[in-house]
XYZ file of C-alpha atoms in Angstrom:
533
model
C 3.444 11.004 -0.943
C 1.163 10.992 1.621
C -1.262 13.007 -0.008
C -1.448 9.916 -2.457
C -1.768 7.683 -0.083
C -5.557 7.065 -0.488
C -5.896 7.021 -4.248
C -6.081 3.805 -4.995
C -8.171 2.641 -8.332
C -8.333 -1.376 -7.430
C -10.133 -1.838 -10.631
C -6.741 -1.194 -12.096
C -4.141 -1.498 -9.624
C -2.505 1.393 -10.825
C -1.788 3.716 -7.839
C -0.791 6.923 -9.742
C -4.172 7.223 -11.659
C -6.637 6.172 -8.529
C -9.868 7.410 -7.305
C -10.749 4.690 -4.447
C -8.704 4.729 -1.084
C -7.638 1.737 0.251
C -10.978 0.057 1.179
C -9.484 -1.815 4.440
C -7.115 -0.315 6.440
C -6.553 1.084 10.097
C -6.861 4.927 9.328
C -4.439 6.850 11.650
C -5.579 10.335 12.731
C -3.229 11.712 10.259
C -5.500 10.082 7.521
C -8.595 10.768 9.545
C -9.904 13.338 7.181
C -9.399 11.097 3.810
C -11.044 7.825 5.347
C -14.333 7.559 6.561
C -14.998 4.433 8.537
C -18.329 3.831 7.541
C -18.472 0.378 8.025
C -22.487 0.226 6.505
C -20.892 1.239 3.031
C -19.560 -2.231 2.406
C -20.872 -3.698 5.108
C -17.563 -4.204 6.785
C -16.688 -3.696 10.394
C -13.836 -3.092 12.823
C -11.671 -5.513 14.675
C -11.538 -5.253 18.432
C -8.494 -2.614 17.979
C -10.043 -1.394 14.735
C -6.897 -2.602 12.901
C -7.514 -5.630 11.031
C -10.712 -4.562 9.255
C -12.015 -1.235 8.854
C -13.703 -0.231 5.544
C -13.393 3.358 4.515
C -14.906 5.044 1.440
C -14.197 8.913 0.554
C -16.925 11.194 -1.891
C -14.304 10.788 -4.451
C -15.834 6.984 -4.581
C -19.393 8.214 -5.758
C -17.721 9.637 -9.085
C -16.138 6.232 -9.782
C -17.253 3.305 -11.846
C -19.478 1.292 -9.513
C -19.228 -1.367 -11.706
C -15.618 -1.655 -11.425
C -14.325 -4.598 -9.354
C -12.709 -3.544 -5.974
C -9.859 -5.064 -4.959
C -7.832 -4.203 -1.738
C -4.175 -3.656 -2.849
C -3.884 -4.630 0.561
C -5.197 -7.673 -0.013
C -5.165 -8.530 -3.548
C -4.181 -11.671 -5.207
C -2.579 -12.002 -8.761
C -1.847 -15.046 -10.911
C -1.655 -15.740 -14.524
C -2.105 -19.098 -16.412
C -0.030 -21.729 -16.972
C -0.436 -25.146 -18.557
C -0.327 -28.336 -16.707
C 1.857 -31.073 -18.115
C 0.411 -34.719 -17.489
C 2.918 -37.845 -17.519
C 1.182 -40.775 -16.854
C 3.794 -42.970 -15.618
C 4.662 -40.559 -12.924
C 1.431 -40.537 -11.500
C 1.290 -44.449 -11.216
C 4.919 -44.300 -9.593
C 3.195 -41.804 -7.135
C 0.423 -44.184 -6.822
C 2.714 -46.952 -5.677
C 4.885 -44.510 -3.504
C 1.793 -44.213 -1.302
C 0.457 -47.529 -1.356
C 4.206 -48.897 -0.211
C 3.296 -46.327 2.895
C 6.532 -44.381 2.110
C 6.677 -41.239 4.175
C 9.298 -39.630 1.615
C 7.885 -40.952 -1.282
C 9.612 -42.297 -4.365
C 9.202 -41.411 -8.544
C 10.483 -38.719 -10.588
C 10.656 -35.092 -9.527
C 9.209 -34.307 -13.348
C 6.578 -36.566 -12.830
C 3.054 -34.635 -13.745
C 0.039 -33.373 -11.653
C -3.073 -33.991 -12.112
C -5.716 -31.489 -12.502
C -8.363 -33.561 -10.516
C -9.740 -31.989 -7.337
C -11.668 -33.841 -5.471
C -15.384 -33.441 -4.048
C -15.210 -36.634 -1.829
C -16.364 -36.397 1.743
C -13.341 -37.775 2.861
C -9.261 -37.051 2.476
C -8.215 -40.025 1.294
C -4.907 -38.321 -0.096
C -3.962 -41.231 -2.185
C -2.344 -39.387 -4.635
C -0.124 -36.373 -5.090
C 0.122 -36.301 -1.309
C 3.216 -34.795 0.430
C 4.229 -38.364 1.245
C 4.923 -38.550 -2.771
C 7.268 -37.366 -4.652
C 7.043 -33.965 -5.864
C 5.337 -33.274 -9.602
C 6.274 -29.595 -10.498
C 8.025 -29.942 -14.102
C 8.697 -26.411 -14.991
C 10.194 -25.309 -11.487
C 14.020 -25.682 -9.918
C 14.027 -29.177 -8.436
C 17.757 -28.679 -7.208
C 18.726 -32.136 -8.623
C 16.426 -34.354 -6.049
C 14.786 -37.400 -6.825
C 12.388 -37.218 -3.823
C 10.646 -35.486 -1.399
C 13.227 -35.949 1.439
C 15.998 -35.225 -0.614
C 14.353 -32.001 -1.407
C 13.444 -31.418 1.966
C 16.607 -32.105 3.473
C 17.917 -29.061 1.389
C 15.537 -26.692 3.349
C 16.864 -25.402 6.714
C 15.647 -22.430 8.202
C 17.704 -19.032 8.015
C 18.262 -18.801 11.598
C 21.399 -20.974 12.210
C 20.264 -21.507 16.068
C 16.629 -22.782 15.032
C 15.334 -25.102 17.389
C 14.432 -28.549 16.390
C 10.964 -28.324 16.639
C 11.205 -24.978 14.118
C 13.129 -27.229 11.638
C 10.805 -30.017 11.954
C 8.155 -27.616 10.912
C 10.101 -26.007 8.247
C 11.079 -29.538 6.804
C 7.224 -30.080 6.626
C 6.213 -27.268 5.260
C 8.784 -28.061 2.362
C 7.193 -31.404 1.979
C 3.785 -29.680 1.494
C 5.024 -27.394 -1.118
C 6.327 -30.052 -3.173
C 2.881 -32.021 -2.732
C -0.198 -31.192 -4.627
C -1.517 -30.244 -0.888
C -1.928 -27.089 0.870
C -2.331 -26.620 4.632
C -5.532 -24.202 5.076
C -5.802 -21.438 7.710
C -8.099 -18.974 9.197
C -7.102 -15.800 11.187
C -8.394 -15.414 14.386
C -10.016 -18.920 14.207
C -10.103 -19.432 18.165
C -11.029 -15.887 18.987
C -14.126 -15.022 16.576
C -16.660 -16.227 14.353
C -19.821 -14.430 12.644
C -21.883 -14.955 16.330
C -19.450 -15.876 18.783
C -16.196 -14.505 20.837
C -14.179 -16.742 22.953
C -12.472 -15.004 25.495
C -11.239 -18.081 27.185
C -9.425 -20.235 23.998
C -11.267 -23.255 25.001
C -11.834 -23.931 21.006
C -15.104 -25.126 21.115
C -16.366 -23.012 18.598
C -14.664 -22.488 15.282
C -16.771 -20.971 11.893
C -14.253 -23.042 10.106
C -15.552 -26.113 12.169
C -18.936 -25.130 12.232
C -18.864 -24.703 8.225
C -17.817 -28.176 7.556
C -20.362 -30.070 10.010
C -17.611 -30.524 12.846
C -15.318 -32.792 10.886
C -12.353 -29.996 10.214
C -10.104 -27.705 12.340
C -7.729 -24.803 10.961
C -4.219 -26.412 10.097
C -2.818 -22.869 10.801
C -3.849 -20.203 13.571
C -3.410 -16.558 12.517
C -2.945 -13.941 15.042
C -1.883 -10.341 15.272
C 0.805 -9.045 17.884
C -0.819 -5.671 17.840
C -3.161 -7.334 20.134
C -0.352 -8.680 22.491
C 1.462 -5.104 22.770
C -1.797 -3.574 23.461
C -3.038 -5.389 26.358
C -4.486 -8.638 25.026
C -1.882 -11.935 25.277
C -2.068 -14.411 22.612
C -0.694 -16.797 24.871
C -3.607 -19.234 25.489
C -4.916 -19.042 22.065
C -1.499 -20.037 20.655
C -1.031 -23.070 23.105
C -4.673 -23.880 22.468
C -3.866 -24.310 18.737
C -0.385 -25.561 19.279
C -1.605 -28.514 21.397
C -4.483 -29.393 18.970
C -1.282 -30.068 16.276
C -1.424 -26.594 14.810
C 0.948 -24.246 12.973
C 1.140 -20.646 14.473
C 1.523 -17.433 12.276
C 1.341 -13.859 13.504
C 1.488 -11.008 11.497
C 2.156 -7.108 13.045
C 0.605 -4.173 12.538
C 2.915 -1.774 14.240
C 1.819 1.423 15.520
C 4.294 4.190 14.081
C 7.108 4.555 16.677
C 7.883 8.258 16.072
C 4.589 9.470 17.282
C 3.109 6.507 19.623
C 0.016 7.030 18.632
C -2.420 3.404 18.687
C -3.811 2.392 15.663
C -1.158 4.107 13.696
C 0.446 1.419 11.424
C -1.278 3.655 8.345
C 0.378 6.804 9.375
C 3.721 7.629 7.927
C 4.282 10.992 9.820
C 7.913 10.935 10.733
C 9.037 8.569 8.107
C 9.653 6.075 11.122
C 11.959 3.906 8.921
C 14.358 6.952 8.777
C 14.457 6.645 12.555
C 14.124 3.014 13.885
C 17.655 1.969 13.614
C 20.746 2.086 15.833
C 21.481 5.731 16.830
C 18.089 6.688 15.448
C 15.569 9.084 17.470
C 12.888 6.181 17.456
C 15.090 3.425 18.035
C 14.174 3.455 21.874
C 10.525 3.182 20.778
C 10.890 0.760 18.652
C 13.262 -1.744 20.634
C 10.690 -1.256 23.439
C 8.212 -2.792 21.163
C 10.561 -5.446 20.077
C 11.160 -6.254 23.794
C 7.658 -6.621 24.109
C 6.943 -8.939 21.096
C 9.976 -10.969 22.890
C 8.017 -11.069 25.937
C 5.000 -12.140 24.503
C 6.435 -14.868 22.108
C 8.666 -16.436 25.122
C 5.499 -17.236 26.743
C 4.474 -19.237 24.106
C 5.840 -22.577 25.883
C 4.065 -25.633 26.716
C 5.724 -28.551 28.955
C 9.339 -26.849 27.913
C 8.247 -27.078 24.184
C 9.154 -23.748 22.644
C 6.549 -23.467 20.268
C 7.388 -22.408 16.654
C 6.121 -19.101 15.479
C 5.944 -17.844 11.756
C 6.225 -14.117 11.888
C 5.096 -11.738 8.646
C 7.115 -8.746 9.442
C 6.511 -5.367 7.479
C 4.267 -7.202 5.519
C 2.518 -6.215 1.773
C 5.401 -3.187 1.402
C 5.174 -2.943 -1.921
C 1.686 -1.435 -0.897
C 1.181 2.279 0.333
C -0.854 1.641 3.466
C 1.645 0.892 5.698
C 4.502 3.258 7.303
C 7.120 0.685 5.911
C 4.782 0.723 2.559
C 6.556 2.343 -0.891
C 5.163 5.653 -0.429
C 7.100 6.157 3.295
C 10.234 4.251 2.629
C 13.030 3.333 -0.279
C 14.347 -0.182 -0.561
C 17.454 0.496 1.392
C 15.685 1.520 4.647
C 13.348 -1.264 4.085
C 15.937 -3.641 3.900
C 17.891 -2.333 6.638
C 14.836 -2.180 8.849
C 13.955 -5.743 8.697
C 17.155 -7.255 9.122
C 17.523 -5.155 12.128
C 14.510 -6.624 13.399
C 15.169 -9.858 12.842
C 18.927 -9.646 14.203
C 17.297 -8.168 17.256
C 14.471 -10.716 17.901
C 17.051 -13.703 17.320
C 19.534 -11.988 19.853
C 17.206 -11.809 21.898
C 16.654 -15.701 22.373
C 14.038 -16.276 19.839
C 15.433 -19.438 17.476
C 11.686 -20.564 16.958
C 11.066 -17.858 14.393
C 10.201 -18.861 10.591
C 10.382 -15.750 8.846
C 7.879 -14.831 6.301
C 8.566 -12.040 3.783
C 5.115 -11.225 1.668
C 4.891 -8.141 -0.225
C 1.557 -7.595 -2.093
C 0.669 -8.234 -5.437
C 4.125 -9.164 -6.720
C 3.413 -9.472 -10.563
C 2.783 -6.157 -10.586
C 5.770 -4.782 -8.581
C 7.840 -7.821 -9.374
C 11.432 -5.764 -9.408
C 10.340 -3.905 -6.278
C 8.832 -7.437 -4.640
C 11.791 -9.860 -5.611
C 14.929 -7.769 -5.747
C 14.790 -4.419 -4.393
C 12.988 -4.908 -1.181
C 14.038 -8.681 -0.582
C 15.955 -8.682 2.795
C 18.087 -11.562 1.721
C 18.478 -15.518 2.239
C 20.083 -15.224 5.959
C 16.495 -13.193 6.915
C 13.710 -14.956 5.048
C 12.303 -18.769 5.332
C 9.001 -18.542 3.400
C 8.516 -16.530 0.057
C 4.804 -15.583 0.497
C 2.291 -13.135 -0.906
C -0.904 -11.471 0.027
C -3.731 -10.745 -2.483
C -7.257 -10.218 -2.459
C -9.733 -10.110 -5.434
C -12.948 -10.285 -6.967
C -13.713 -11.104 -10.748
C -9.987 -11.278 -11.778
C -8.961 -13.321 -8.759
C -7.815 -16.472 -10.356
C -5.781 -14.599 -13.306
C -4.017 -12.263 -10.746
C -3.305 -15.432 -8.285
C -1.617 -17.150 -11.164
C 0.142 -14.118 -12.415
C 1.632 -13.596 -8.645
C 2.694 -17.717 -7.830
C 4.368 -17.236 -11.693
C 6.364 -14.324 -10.066
C 6.865 -15.894 -6.399
C 7.765 -19.549 -6.545
C 10.764 -19.729 -9.132
C 12.396 -16.948 -6.831
C 11.517 -18.894 -3.663
C 13.146 -22.427 -5.756
C 15.928 -20.455 -6.458
C 16.561 -19.253 -2.884
C 15.271 -22.413 -1.111
C 12.542 -20.829 0.556
C 8.985 -22.257 0.920
C 6.535 -20.420 -1.086
C 3.283 -19.631 0.276
C -0.244 -17.529 0.333
C 0.183 -15.613 3.400
C -3.114 -13.704 3.344
C -5.938 -14.043 0.791
C -9.663 -13.847 -0.023
C -12.432 -12.274 -1.659
C -12.301 -8.573 -1.454
C -13.898 -7.551 1.884
C -15.386 -10.874 2.276
C -18.937 -10.655 2.026
C -18.710 -9.475 -1.411
C -18.466 -12.698 -2.395
C -22.381 -13.206 -1.956
C -22.672 -10.809 -5.350
C -20.231 -12.818 -7.602
C -20.297 -16.403 -7.966
C -21.833 -19.008 -5.268
C -18.719 -21.713 -6.282
C -16.704 -19.134 -5.894
C -14.116 -21.074 -2.950
C -14.140 -23.760 -5.724
C -14.009 -21.962 -9.059
C -11.973 -18.971 -7.903
C -10.159 -20.316 -5.321
C -9.494 -24.269 -5.274
C -9.315 -24.905 -9.171
C -6.145 -22.581 -10.002
C -4.174 -23.866 -6.906
C -4.332 -27.300 -8.166
C -4.319 -26.973 -12.111
C -1.753 -24.116 -12.198
C 2.068 -25.615 -11.897
C 3.563 -22.622 -9.558
C 0.180 -21.597 -7.465
C 0.170 -25.572 -6.398
C 3.290 -25.123 -5.047
C 1.715 -23.036 -1.951
C 2.434 -24.843 1.595
C -0.066 -23.126 2.763
C -2.936 -20.091 2.829
C -5.064 -18.192 5.340
C -8.160 -16.302 5.240
C -9.212 -13.160 6.769
C -11.396 -13.069 9.955
C -14.984 -13.731 10.781
C -16.607 -10.758 12.812
C -19.908 -11.013 12.229
C -22.941 -12.143 10.402
C -22.688 -9.389 7.797
C -18.685 -9.001 7.908
C -16.990 -12.757 7.265
C -14.440 -14.949 5.090
C -15.506 -18.020 6.104
C -19.595 -18.600 5.148
C -22.012 -20.659 7.394
C -24.958 -22.348 5.853
C -27.541 -19.992 4.699
C -24.866 -18.238 2.835
C -24.162 -17.811 -0.623
C -21.164 -19.085 -0.879
C -21.277 -21.984 1.675
C -21.975 -24.834 -0.653
C -19.451 -24.000 -2.537
C -16.802 -23.621 0.488
C -18.076 -26.773 1.775
C -17.123 -28.792 -1.621
C -13.540 -27.149 -1.448
C -13.210 -28.382 2.138
C -13.503 -31.821 1.171
C -11.088 -31.779 -1.557
C -7.913 -34.170 -1.261
C -5.629 -31.113 -1.846
C -6.957 -29.008 0.987
C -5.322 -30.216 4.394
C -6.834 -29.018 7.666
C -5.566 -30.475 11.388
C -6.247 -34.045 11.484
C -5.806 -35.157 7.751
C -3.300 -37.960 7.694
C -0.980 -36.423 5.021
C -0.077 -33.743 7.894
C -0.635 -35.438 11.043
C 2.082 -37.689 9.018
C 4.733 -35.084 8.452
C 7.632 -34.496 11.109
C 6.084 -31.198 12.986
C 2.393 -32.590 13.714
C 4.092 -36.139 14.491
C 6.203 -34.672 17.169
C 3.282 -32.815 18.761
C 1.282 -36.182 18.669
C 4.045 -38.134 20.495
C 4.789 -34.884 22.834
C 0.560 -35.135 23.555
C 0.851 -38.989 24.430
C 3.707 -38.404 26.552
C 2.708 -35.342 28.705
C -0.710 -36.201 28.432
C -1.839 -32.855 26.650
C -5.751 -32.188 26.294
C -6.819 -30.533 23.030
C -8.792 -28.233 24.857
C -7.421 -25.699 27.415
C -9.676 -24.858 30.489
C -10.560 -21.027 30.691
C -6.900 -19.917 31.768
C -6.033 -16.315 31.149
C -9.871 -15.057 30.243
C -9.236 -12.222 32.009
C -6.304 -11.039 29.652
C -8.479 -10.800 26.678
C -10.416 -7.433 26.437
C -13.706 -6.167 24.941
C -14.684 -7.451 21.503
C -16.717 -5.652 18.942
C -18.053 -5.812 15.322
C -20.481 -2.783 14.868
C -21.994 -1.486 12.057
């Protein structure tokens, strides 16, 4: 199966009939002959540790149809169109709930969602906000009549979850049943098209720059690989949290059998067979986990343990990781997932919300929803990862149609864990209004897709390798219009600030006198950054 790993025809997403390698991947040494790290081929560049973004191209690609859309199965998005039901009376009740200032809102759960997505210059959020009644007619509502009643049914899978972690989960549940979603950015504080911030002073952010200094990300994404390889994320996490942001981490774990660096794509030794208790790689794996525990235990501010959303063994329906479909069966995956979560909880990490995020779930529905699902006791957020090009919107809707009903049935918060235009700057060859036409419009209008609580787009690395455009970039104007929509929530938007999690941070900031920016701190821990062609 390893010999088939690089053969992915992204235009059809058929793994068995493909000719193109996975285009954004961390090639291990065993795959070196198959994946040529030629950043100039696509204009993409590697991250500091060469994992997060590394474009690869083989000679086979020359014979492929160059006009085919090239979607990364590692970052792909899929969803089918669904009609939006409009019931005027419910919309009126939503307005009334907002006008009366009801945190939980009133009105029928069958109230319809408006298809309007605003281009206003400021977020007023005076309709379909998280403080108003839910408005999704075709998803499971569990018999509730208000968002407060509904959110009360959502509790973290960890029975010992900290109070602030519970507040975060409640807040995400409320967002999910509104028409809004939180917008996040991977490495927002650390990297930009033309900056590297080694101090986490948070004076620079491409998202903030793109919005003319008006907005900050609501979610901040990190990769635990960096922390396990000498670059702690502690200062960045604290800085984001003290601003009121949500922390999300994913982990491109090295192969515990070989111990090689940058080996998340290396299936040598079939690690999933050996990481459980009694296995030959168990000591190495628990060593990794001990380092994760040590890192996350540093995420404390004035005795407040920072909640962390952790995306484990993500994109398992793909073939590009050692925990992916080409390297492991469903039984092995579920056992390893459960073992890992239990280990982290037993070590005292009761500030975790666990994200389960398969790739392109609409195309691998049985695997994503049933065979690989770790179980309700081990999952808090039912999400997916998807990147795409010309069919992006349709794929997103199809994915959401698969994920959201399942999430509702299991009382899990749905989310779009990682997304964007394939290879970032390829957005410059398609639609200048991509952020409005392909990204925002389907999320607002589709009854399933509009249920996501949040999404995160990928890192900005350089002027020719980014996911958030800056002024002068082809898709910049569309991004700015998207950012002004009342449906998109950033750090300081009232519909987020007034929910339980952000409210508690605001109280702590006032009580403890927190600054919204930290001093230089542990700048020496943050190693060299590079983004070279």
